[in-house]
XYZ file of C-alpha atoms in Angstrom:
387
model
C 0.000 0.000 0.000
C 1.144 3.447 -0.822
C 2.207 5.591 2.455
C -0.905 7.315 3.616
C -1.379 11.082 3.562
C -1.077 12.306 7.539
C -4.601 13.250 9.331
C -3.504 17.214 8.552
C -3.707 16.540 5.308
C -7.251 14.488 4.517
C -9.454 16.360 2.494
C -12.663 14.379 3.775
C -12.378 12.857 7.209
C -15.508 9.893 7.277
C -15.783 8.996 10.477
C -17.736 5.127 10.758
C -16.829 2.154 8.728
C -19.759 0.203 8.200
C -20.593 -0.483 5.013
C -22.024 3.110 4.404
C -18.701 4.993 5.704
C -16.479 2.235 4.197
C -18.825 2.546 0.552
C -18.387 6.411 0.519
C -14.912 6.528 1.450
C -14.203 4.075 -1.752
C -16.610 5.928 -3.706
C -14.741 9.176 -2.588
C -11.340 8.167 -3.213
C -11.858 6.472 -6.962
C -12.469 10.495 -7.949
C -9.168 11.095 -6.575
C -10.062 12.489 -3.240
C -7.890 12.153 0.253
C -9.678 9.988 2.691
C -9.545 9.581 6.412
C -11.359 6.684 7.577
C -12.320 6.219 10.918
C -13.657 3.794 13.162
C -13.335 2.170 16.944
C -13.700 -1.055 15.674
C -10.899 -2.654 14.078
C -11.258 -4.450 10.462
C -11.660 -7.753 12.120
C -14.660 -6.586 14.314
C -16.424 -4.586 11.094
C -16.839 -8.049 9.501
C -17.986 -10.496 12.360
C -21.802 -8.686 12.279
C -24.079 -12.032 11.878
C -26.413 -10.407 9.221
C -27.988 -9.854 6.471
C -29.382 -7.115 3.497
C -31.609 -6.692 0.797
C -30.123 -5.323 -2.000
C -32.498 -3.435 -4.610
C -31.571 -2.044 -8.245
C -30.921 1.251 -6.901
C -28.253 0.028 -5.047
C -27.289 -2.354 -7.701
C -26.511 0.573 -9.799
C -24.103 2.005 -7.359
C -22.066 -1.428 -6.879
C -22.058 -1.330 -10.927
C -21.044 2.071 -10.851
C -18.073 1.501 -8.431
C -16.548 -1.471 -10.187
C -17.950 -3.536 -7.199
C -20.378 -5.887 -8.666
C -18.501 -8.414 -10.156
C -16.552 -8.645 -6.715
C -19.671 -9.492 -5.076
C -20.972 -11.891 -7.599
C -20.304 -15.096 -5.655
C -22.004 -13.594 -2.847
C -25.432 -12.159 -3.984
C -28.367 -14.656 -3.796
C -30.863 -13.133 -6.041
C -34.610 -13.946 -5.252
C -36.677 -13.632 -8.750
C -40.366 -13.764 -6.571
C -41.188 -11.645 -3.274
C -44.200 -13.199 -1.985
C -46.157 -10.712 0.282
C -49.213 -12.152 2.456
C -51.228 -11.037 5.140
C -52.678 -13.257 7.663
C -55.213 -11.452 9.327
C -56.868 -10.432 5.545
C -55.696 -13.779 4.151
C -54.855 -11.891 1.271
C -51.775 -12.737 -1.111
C -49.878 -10.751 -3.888
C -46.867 -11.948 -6.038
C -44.436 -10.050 -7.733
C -42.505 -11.532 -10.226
C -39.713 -10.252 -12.632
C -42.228 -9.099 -14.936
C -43.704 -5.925 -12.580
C -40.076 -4.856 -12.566
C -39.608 -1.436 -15.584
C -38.323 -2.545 -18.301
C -34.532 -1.372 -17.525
C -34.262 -4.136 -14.410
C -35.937 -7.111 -15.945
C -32.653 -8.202 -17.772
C -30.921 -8.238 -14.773
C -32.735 -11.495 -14.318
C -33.481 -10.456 -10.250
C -36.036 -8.159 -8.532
C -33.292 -8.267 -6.116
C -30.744 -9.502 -4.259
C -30.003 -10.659 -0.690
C -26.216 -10.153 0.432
C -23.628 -11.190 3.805
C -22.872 -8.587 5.722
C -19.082 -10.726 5.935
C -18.262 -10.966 2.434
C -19.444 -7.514 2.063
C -16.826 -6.078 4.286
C -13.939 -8.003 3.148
C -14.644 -6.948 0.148
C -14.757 -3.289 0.952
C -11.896 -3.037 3.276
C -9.940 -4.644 0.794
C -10.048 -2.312 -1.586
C -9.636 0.749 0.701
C -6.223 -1.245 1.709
C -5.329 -1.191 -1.786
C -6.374 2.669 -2.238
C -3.440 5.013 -1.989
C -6.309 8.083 -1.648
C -7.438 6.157 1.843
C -5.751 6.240 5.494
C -7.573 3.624 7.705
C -7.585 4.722 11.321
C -9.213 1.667 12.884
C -9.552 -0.175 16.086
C -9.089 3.030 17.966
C -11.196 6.100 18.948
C -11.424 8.868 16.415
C -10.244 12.051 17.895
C -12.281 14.857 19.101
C -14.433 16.652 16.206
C -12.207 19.575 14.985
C -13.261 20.974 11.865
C -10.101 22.336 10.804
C -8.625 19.247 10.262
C -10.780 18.314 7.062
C -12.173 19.941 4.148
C -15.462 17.694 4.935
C -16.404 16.055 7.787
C -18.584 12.722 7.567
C -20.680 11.017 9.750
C -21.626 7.665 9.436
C -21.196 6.525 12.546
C -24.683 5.273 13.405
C -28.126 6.149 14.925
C -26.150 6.991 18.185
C -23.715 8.891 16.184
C -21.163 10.719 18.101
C -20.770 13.194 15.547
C -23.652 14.030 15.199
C -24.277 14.930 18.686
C -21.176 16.791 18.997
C -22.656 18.865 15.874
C -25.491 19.806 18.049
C -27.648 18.453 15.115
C -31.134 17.422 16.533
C -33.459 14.390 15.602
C -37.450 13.670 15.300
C -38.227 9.770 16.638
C -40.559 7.428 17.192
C -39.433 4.672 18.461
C -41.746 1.948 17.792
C -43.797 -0.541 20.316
C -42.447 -3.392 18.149
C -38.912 -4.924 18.407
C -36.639 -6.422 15.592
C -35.046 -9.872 15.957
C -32.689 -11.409 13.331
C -31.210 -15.217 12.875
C -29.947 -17.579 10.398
C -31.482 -20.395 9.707
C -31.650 -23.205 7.724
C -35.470 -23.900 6.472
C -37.224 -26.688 4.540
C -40.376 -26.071 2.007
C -39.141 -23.158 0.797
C -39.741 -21.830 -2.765
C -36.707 -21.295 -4.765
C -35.363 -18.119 -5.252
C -38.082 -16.724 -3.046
C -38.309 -13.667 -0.464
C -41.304 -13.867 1.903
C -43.004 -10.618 3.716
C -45.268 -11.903 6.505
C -47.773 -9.276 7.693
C -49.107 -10.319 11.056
C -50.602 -8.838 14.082
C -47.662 -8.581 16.185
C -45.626 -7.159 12.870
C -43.986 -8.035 9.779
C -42.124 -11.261 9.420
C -39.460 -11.258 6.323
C -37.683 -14.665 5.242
C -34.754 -13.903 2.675
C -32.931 -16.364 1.030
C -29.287 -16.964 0.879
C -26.522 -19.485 0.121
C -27.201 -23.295 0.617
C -30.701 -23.606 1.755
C -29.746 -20.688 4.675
C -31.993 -17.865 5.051
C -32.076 -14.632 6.813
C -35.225 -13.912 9.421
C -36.294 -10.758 10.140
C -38.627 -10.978 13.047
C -40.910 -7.792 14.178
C -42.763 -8.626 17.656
C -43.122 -6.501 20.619
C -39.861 -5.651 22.220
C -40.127 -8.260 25.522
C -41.516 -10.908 22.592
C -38.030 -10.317 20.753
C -35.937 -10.660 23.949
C -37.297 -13.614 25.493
C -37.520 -15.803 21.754
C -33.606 -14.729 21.414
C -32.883 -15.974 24.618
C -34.533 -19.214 24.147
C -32.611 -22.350 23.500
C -31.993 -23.282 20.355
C -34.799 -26.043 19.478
C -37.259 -23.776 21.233
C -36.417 -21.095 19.331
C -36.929 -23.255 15.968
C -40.086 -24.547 17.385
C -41.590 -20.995 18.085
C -40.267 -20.171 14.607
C -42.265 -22.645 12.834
C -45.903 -21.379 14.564
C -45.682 -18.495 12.446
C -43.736 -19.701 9.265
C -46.483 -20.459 6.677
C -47.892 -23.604 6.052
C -45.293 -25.998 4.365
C -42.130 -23.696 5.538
C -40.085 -25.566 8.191
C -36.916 -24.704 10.393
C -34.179 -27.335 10.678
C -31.275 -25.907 12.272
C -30.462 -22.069 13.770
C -27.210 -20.799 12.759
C -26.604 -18.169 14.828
C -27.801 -16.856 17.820
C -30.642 -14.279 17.301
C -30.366 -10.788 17.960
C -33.405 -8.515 19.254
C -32.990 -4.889 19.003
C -35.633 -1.750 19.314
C -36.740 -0.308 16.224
C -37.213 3.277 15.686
C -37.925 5.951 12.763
C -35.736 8.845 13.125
C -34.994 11.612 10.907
C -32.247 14.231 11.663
C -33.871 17.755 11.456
C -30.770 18.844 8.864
C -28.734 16.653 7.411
C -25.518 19.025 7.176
C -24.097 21.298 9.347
C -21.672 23.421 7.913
C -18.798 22.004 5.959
C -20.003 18.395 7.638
C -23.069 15.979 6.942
C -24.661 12.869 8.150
C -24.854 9.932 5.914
C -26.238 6.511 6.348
C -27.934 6.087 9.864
C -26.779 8.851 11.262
C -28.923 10.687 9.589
C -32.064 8.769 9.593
C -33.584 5.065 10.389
C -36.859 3.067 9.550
C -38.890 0.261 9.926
C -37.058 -2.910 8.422
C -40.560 -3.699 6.760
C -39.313 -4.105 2.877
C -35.774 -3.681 3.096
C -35.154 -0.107 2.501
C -32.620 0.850 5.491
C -29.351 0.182 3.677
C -30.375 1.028 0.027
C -31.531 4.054 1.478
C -27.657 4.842 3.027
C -26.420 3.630 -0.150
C -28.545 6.513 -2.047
C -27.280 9.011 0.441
C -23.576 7.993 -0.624
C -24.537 8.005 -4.312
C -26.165 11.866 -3.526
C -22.954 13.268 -1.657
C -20.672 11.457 -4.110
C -22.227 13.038 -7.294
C -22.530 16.530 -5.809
C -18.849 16.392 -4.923
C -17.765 15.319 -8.297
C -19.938 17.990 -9.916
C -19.672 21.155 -7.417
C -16.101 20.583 -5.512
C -16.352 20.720 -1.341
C -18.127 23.696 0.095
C -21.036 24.765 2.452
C -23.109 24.998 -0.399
C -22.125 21.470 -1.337
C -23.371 20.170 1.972
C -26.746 22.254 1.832
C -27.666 20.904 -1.547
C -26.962 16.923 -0.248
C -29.154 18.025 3.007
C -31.734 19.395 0.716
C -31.980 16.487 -2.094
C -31.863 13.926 0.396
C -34.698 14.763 2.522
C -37.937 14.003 0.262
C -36.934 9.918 -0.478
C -35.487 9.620 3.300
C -38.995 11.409 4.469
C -41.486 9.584 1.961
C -39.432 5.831 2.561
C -40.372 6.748 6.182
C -43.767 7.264 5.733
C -44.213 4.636 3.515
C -42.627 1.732 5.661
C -44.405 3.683 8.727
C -47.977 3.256 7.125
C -47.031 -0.197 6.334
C -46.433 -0.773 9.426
C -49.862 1.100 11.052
C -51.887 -0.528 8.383
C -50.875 -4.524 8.480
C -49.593 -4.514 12.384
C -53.247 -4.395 13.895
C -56.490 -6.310 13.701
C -59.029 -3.139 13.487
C -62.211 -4.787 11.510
C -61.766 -1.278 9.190
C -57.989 -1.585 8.493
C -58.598 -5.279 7.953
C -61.322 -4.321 5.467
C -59.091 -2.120 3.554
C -56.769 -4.390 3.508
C -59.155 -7.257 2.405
C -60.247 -4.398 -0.443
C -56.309 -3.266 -0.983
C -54.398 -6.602 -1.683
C -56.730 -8.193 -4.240
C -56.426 -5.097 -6.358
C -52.766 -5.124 -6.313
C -52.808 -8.876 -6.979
C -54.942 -8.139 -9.943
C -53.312 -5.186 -11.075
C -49.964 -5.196 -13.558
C -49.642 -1.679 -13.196
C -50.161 -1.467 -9.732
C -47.275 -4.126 -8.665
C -45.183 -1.907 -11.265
C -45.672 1.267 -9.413
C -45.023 -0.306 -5.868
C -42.114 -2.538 -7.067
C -40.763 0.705 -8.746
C -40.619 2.565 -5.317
C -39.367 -0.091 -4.108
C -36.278 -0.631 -6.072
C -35.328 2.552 -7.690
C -36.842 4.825 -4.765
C -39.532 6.712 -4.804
C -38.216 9.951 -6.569
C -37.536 7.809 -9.738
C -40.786 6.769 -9.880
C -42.011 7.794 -13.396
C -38.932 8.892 -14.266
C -35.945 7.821 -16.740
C -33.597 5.715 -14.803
C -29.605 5.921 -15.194
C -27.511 3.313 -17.693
């Protein structure tokens, strides 16, 4: 590796290497810019994380754009069918290749589900092979000093450290509902199929990945989540497979489950002078379809592309603060509305639903628009989307 530029020097100090710091530092250092990249954890502890993500086109776009893709190949499970179904309407909509537009269908996925593990080794990789980057890992970033960086990144996470030191303020709602997350290895399972559960207690998703393995993401009341992660592990599979539907068995748990709380939250400005929150540190939602990480991904594509264009500046920063806010705020009321609408057995919200879901079922262009949002994001809905 080429001898790293000293701290005084960085142009753009990132501080969080998850894989939305460690994305935008790669993405910022390919156009030639001096990186710092910072993070407590050391490379070895950014890739243990037992998880999972779904990947959509948007963010298949980026990886493309970043000479990524082909890196990942080996590790991207694509699903070609996302089964949604609702048990307290009984009603059932498919979505095949077919409702993607036009420009994704080739791509012979509606998307794809991806290791957080191979993910990171992949990343960290190539920022060890970047002479732009200086990795500062394993040990506490320094105090926030904004004369030490043209731009100053956070990515650090919902707690973000940065962003509290930027006296930056946030809107949540935390939500009554926990989140709990395990591999496992299931039976009766179509192939190359993703599953979105709507029940009472919240939103079950089942995503597949490598070798009959797939990724459960569990929404239940917080004390629900806690007590099923602490349960051994053949009661765990046995609670599992009371709400799996009919045919879908567990055979073996992989990992031990994780429960965490789940929260929207939406930082009232994204930027604060010559610094601005990316990824979670900006915002979070509800893990119903997927959208958390595609969404940080489309905040790195945003910052990335204004840099590129319109240099570093405080106007720089404004216009990512401003640009970002509509898809962060309408994926939050989306998934949020989702959430209000399926997690609840009100005879009129039932109704709706028993009224909503045969019409999409039945409607091409209806799965098109939602799959659409979906994918691309809502603000390229209706609109040409990039090569």
């Amino acid at each position: 590796m080429v001898a790293s530029p000293s701290v005084a020097t960085a142009l753009i100090q990132v501080r969080g290497a998850g894989p939305t710091g460690s994305l935008l530092a790669l993405a910022l250092a390919q156009q030639g810019q001096t990186v710092l990249l910072e993070d407590p954890l050391t490379a070895q502890e950014l890739q243990s994380r037992s998880r999972a993500y779904a990947i959509t086109h948007s963010s298949r776009r980026l990886l493309q754009r970043l000479d990524l893709w082909e890196s990942l190949d080996q590790s991207l499970v694509p699903f070609t069918r996302l089964d949604l179904r609702d048990s307290g309407s009984g009603g059932r909509v498919l979505f095949r290749q077919q409702d993607l537009r036009k420009q994704n269908r080739h791509h012979q996925a509606i998307g794809w589900i991806l290791d957080h593990r191979p993910l990171m080794r992949v990343l960290l990789d190539r920022l060890q092979q970047s002479p732009q980057v200086t990795l500062g890992l394993g040990k506490d970033p320094e105090p926030l000093d904004r004369s030490s960086a043209a731009l100053i990144v956070a990515a650090d996470g919902p707690s973000s450290p940065t962003r509290q030191s930027l006296g930056i303020d946030v809107f949540q709602h935390p939500y009554r509902q926990g989140c709990l997350t395990a591999k496992v290895v299931l039976r009766g399972v179509e192939p190359e199929g993703a599953y979105e559960l709507f029940r009472p207690e919240g939103p079950l998703a089942v995503l597949p990945m490598t070798d009959g393995t797939h990724q459960v993401v569990w929404s239940a009341p917080m004390q629900h989540c806690l007590d099923r992660a602490n349960l051994a592990d053949g009661a765990f599979l046995d609670t599992l497979a009371t709400v799996l539907p009919e045919g879908m068995e567990p055979d073996l748990l992989l990992d031990r489950p994780a429960a965490f709380p789940q929260t929207w939250m939406l930082a009232r400005n994204l930027h604060h002078g010559l610094a601005v929150l990316v990824g979670e540190a900006g915002h979070r939602c509800h893990p119903v379809g997927g959208q958390g990480l595609n969404l940080c991904w489309r905040d790195v594509e945003t910052l990335t592309d204004l840099v590129a264009t319109q240099g570093i500046s405080p106007r720089t920063a404004a216009r990512y603060s401003r640009r970002r806010w509509p898809d962060l705020l309408m994926v939050g009321l989306a998934t949020d509305a989702l959430v209000r609408l399926f997690s609840n057995r009100q005879p009129l919200l039932v109704a709706i639903r028993q009224l909503l879901l045969p019409c999409l079922a039945l409607s091409a262009p209806l799965r098109r628009l939602c799959l659409s949002a979906m994918t691309d994001g809502p603000l390229r809905v209706g609109r040409r989307l990039p090569d």
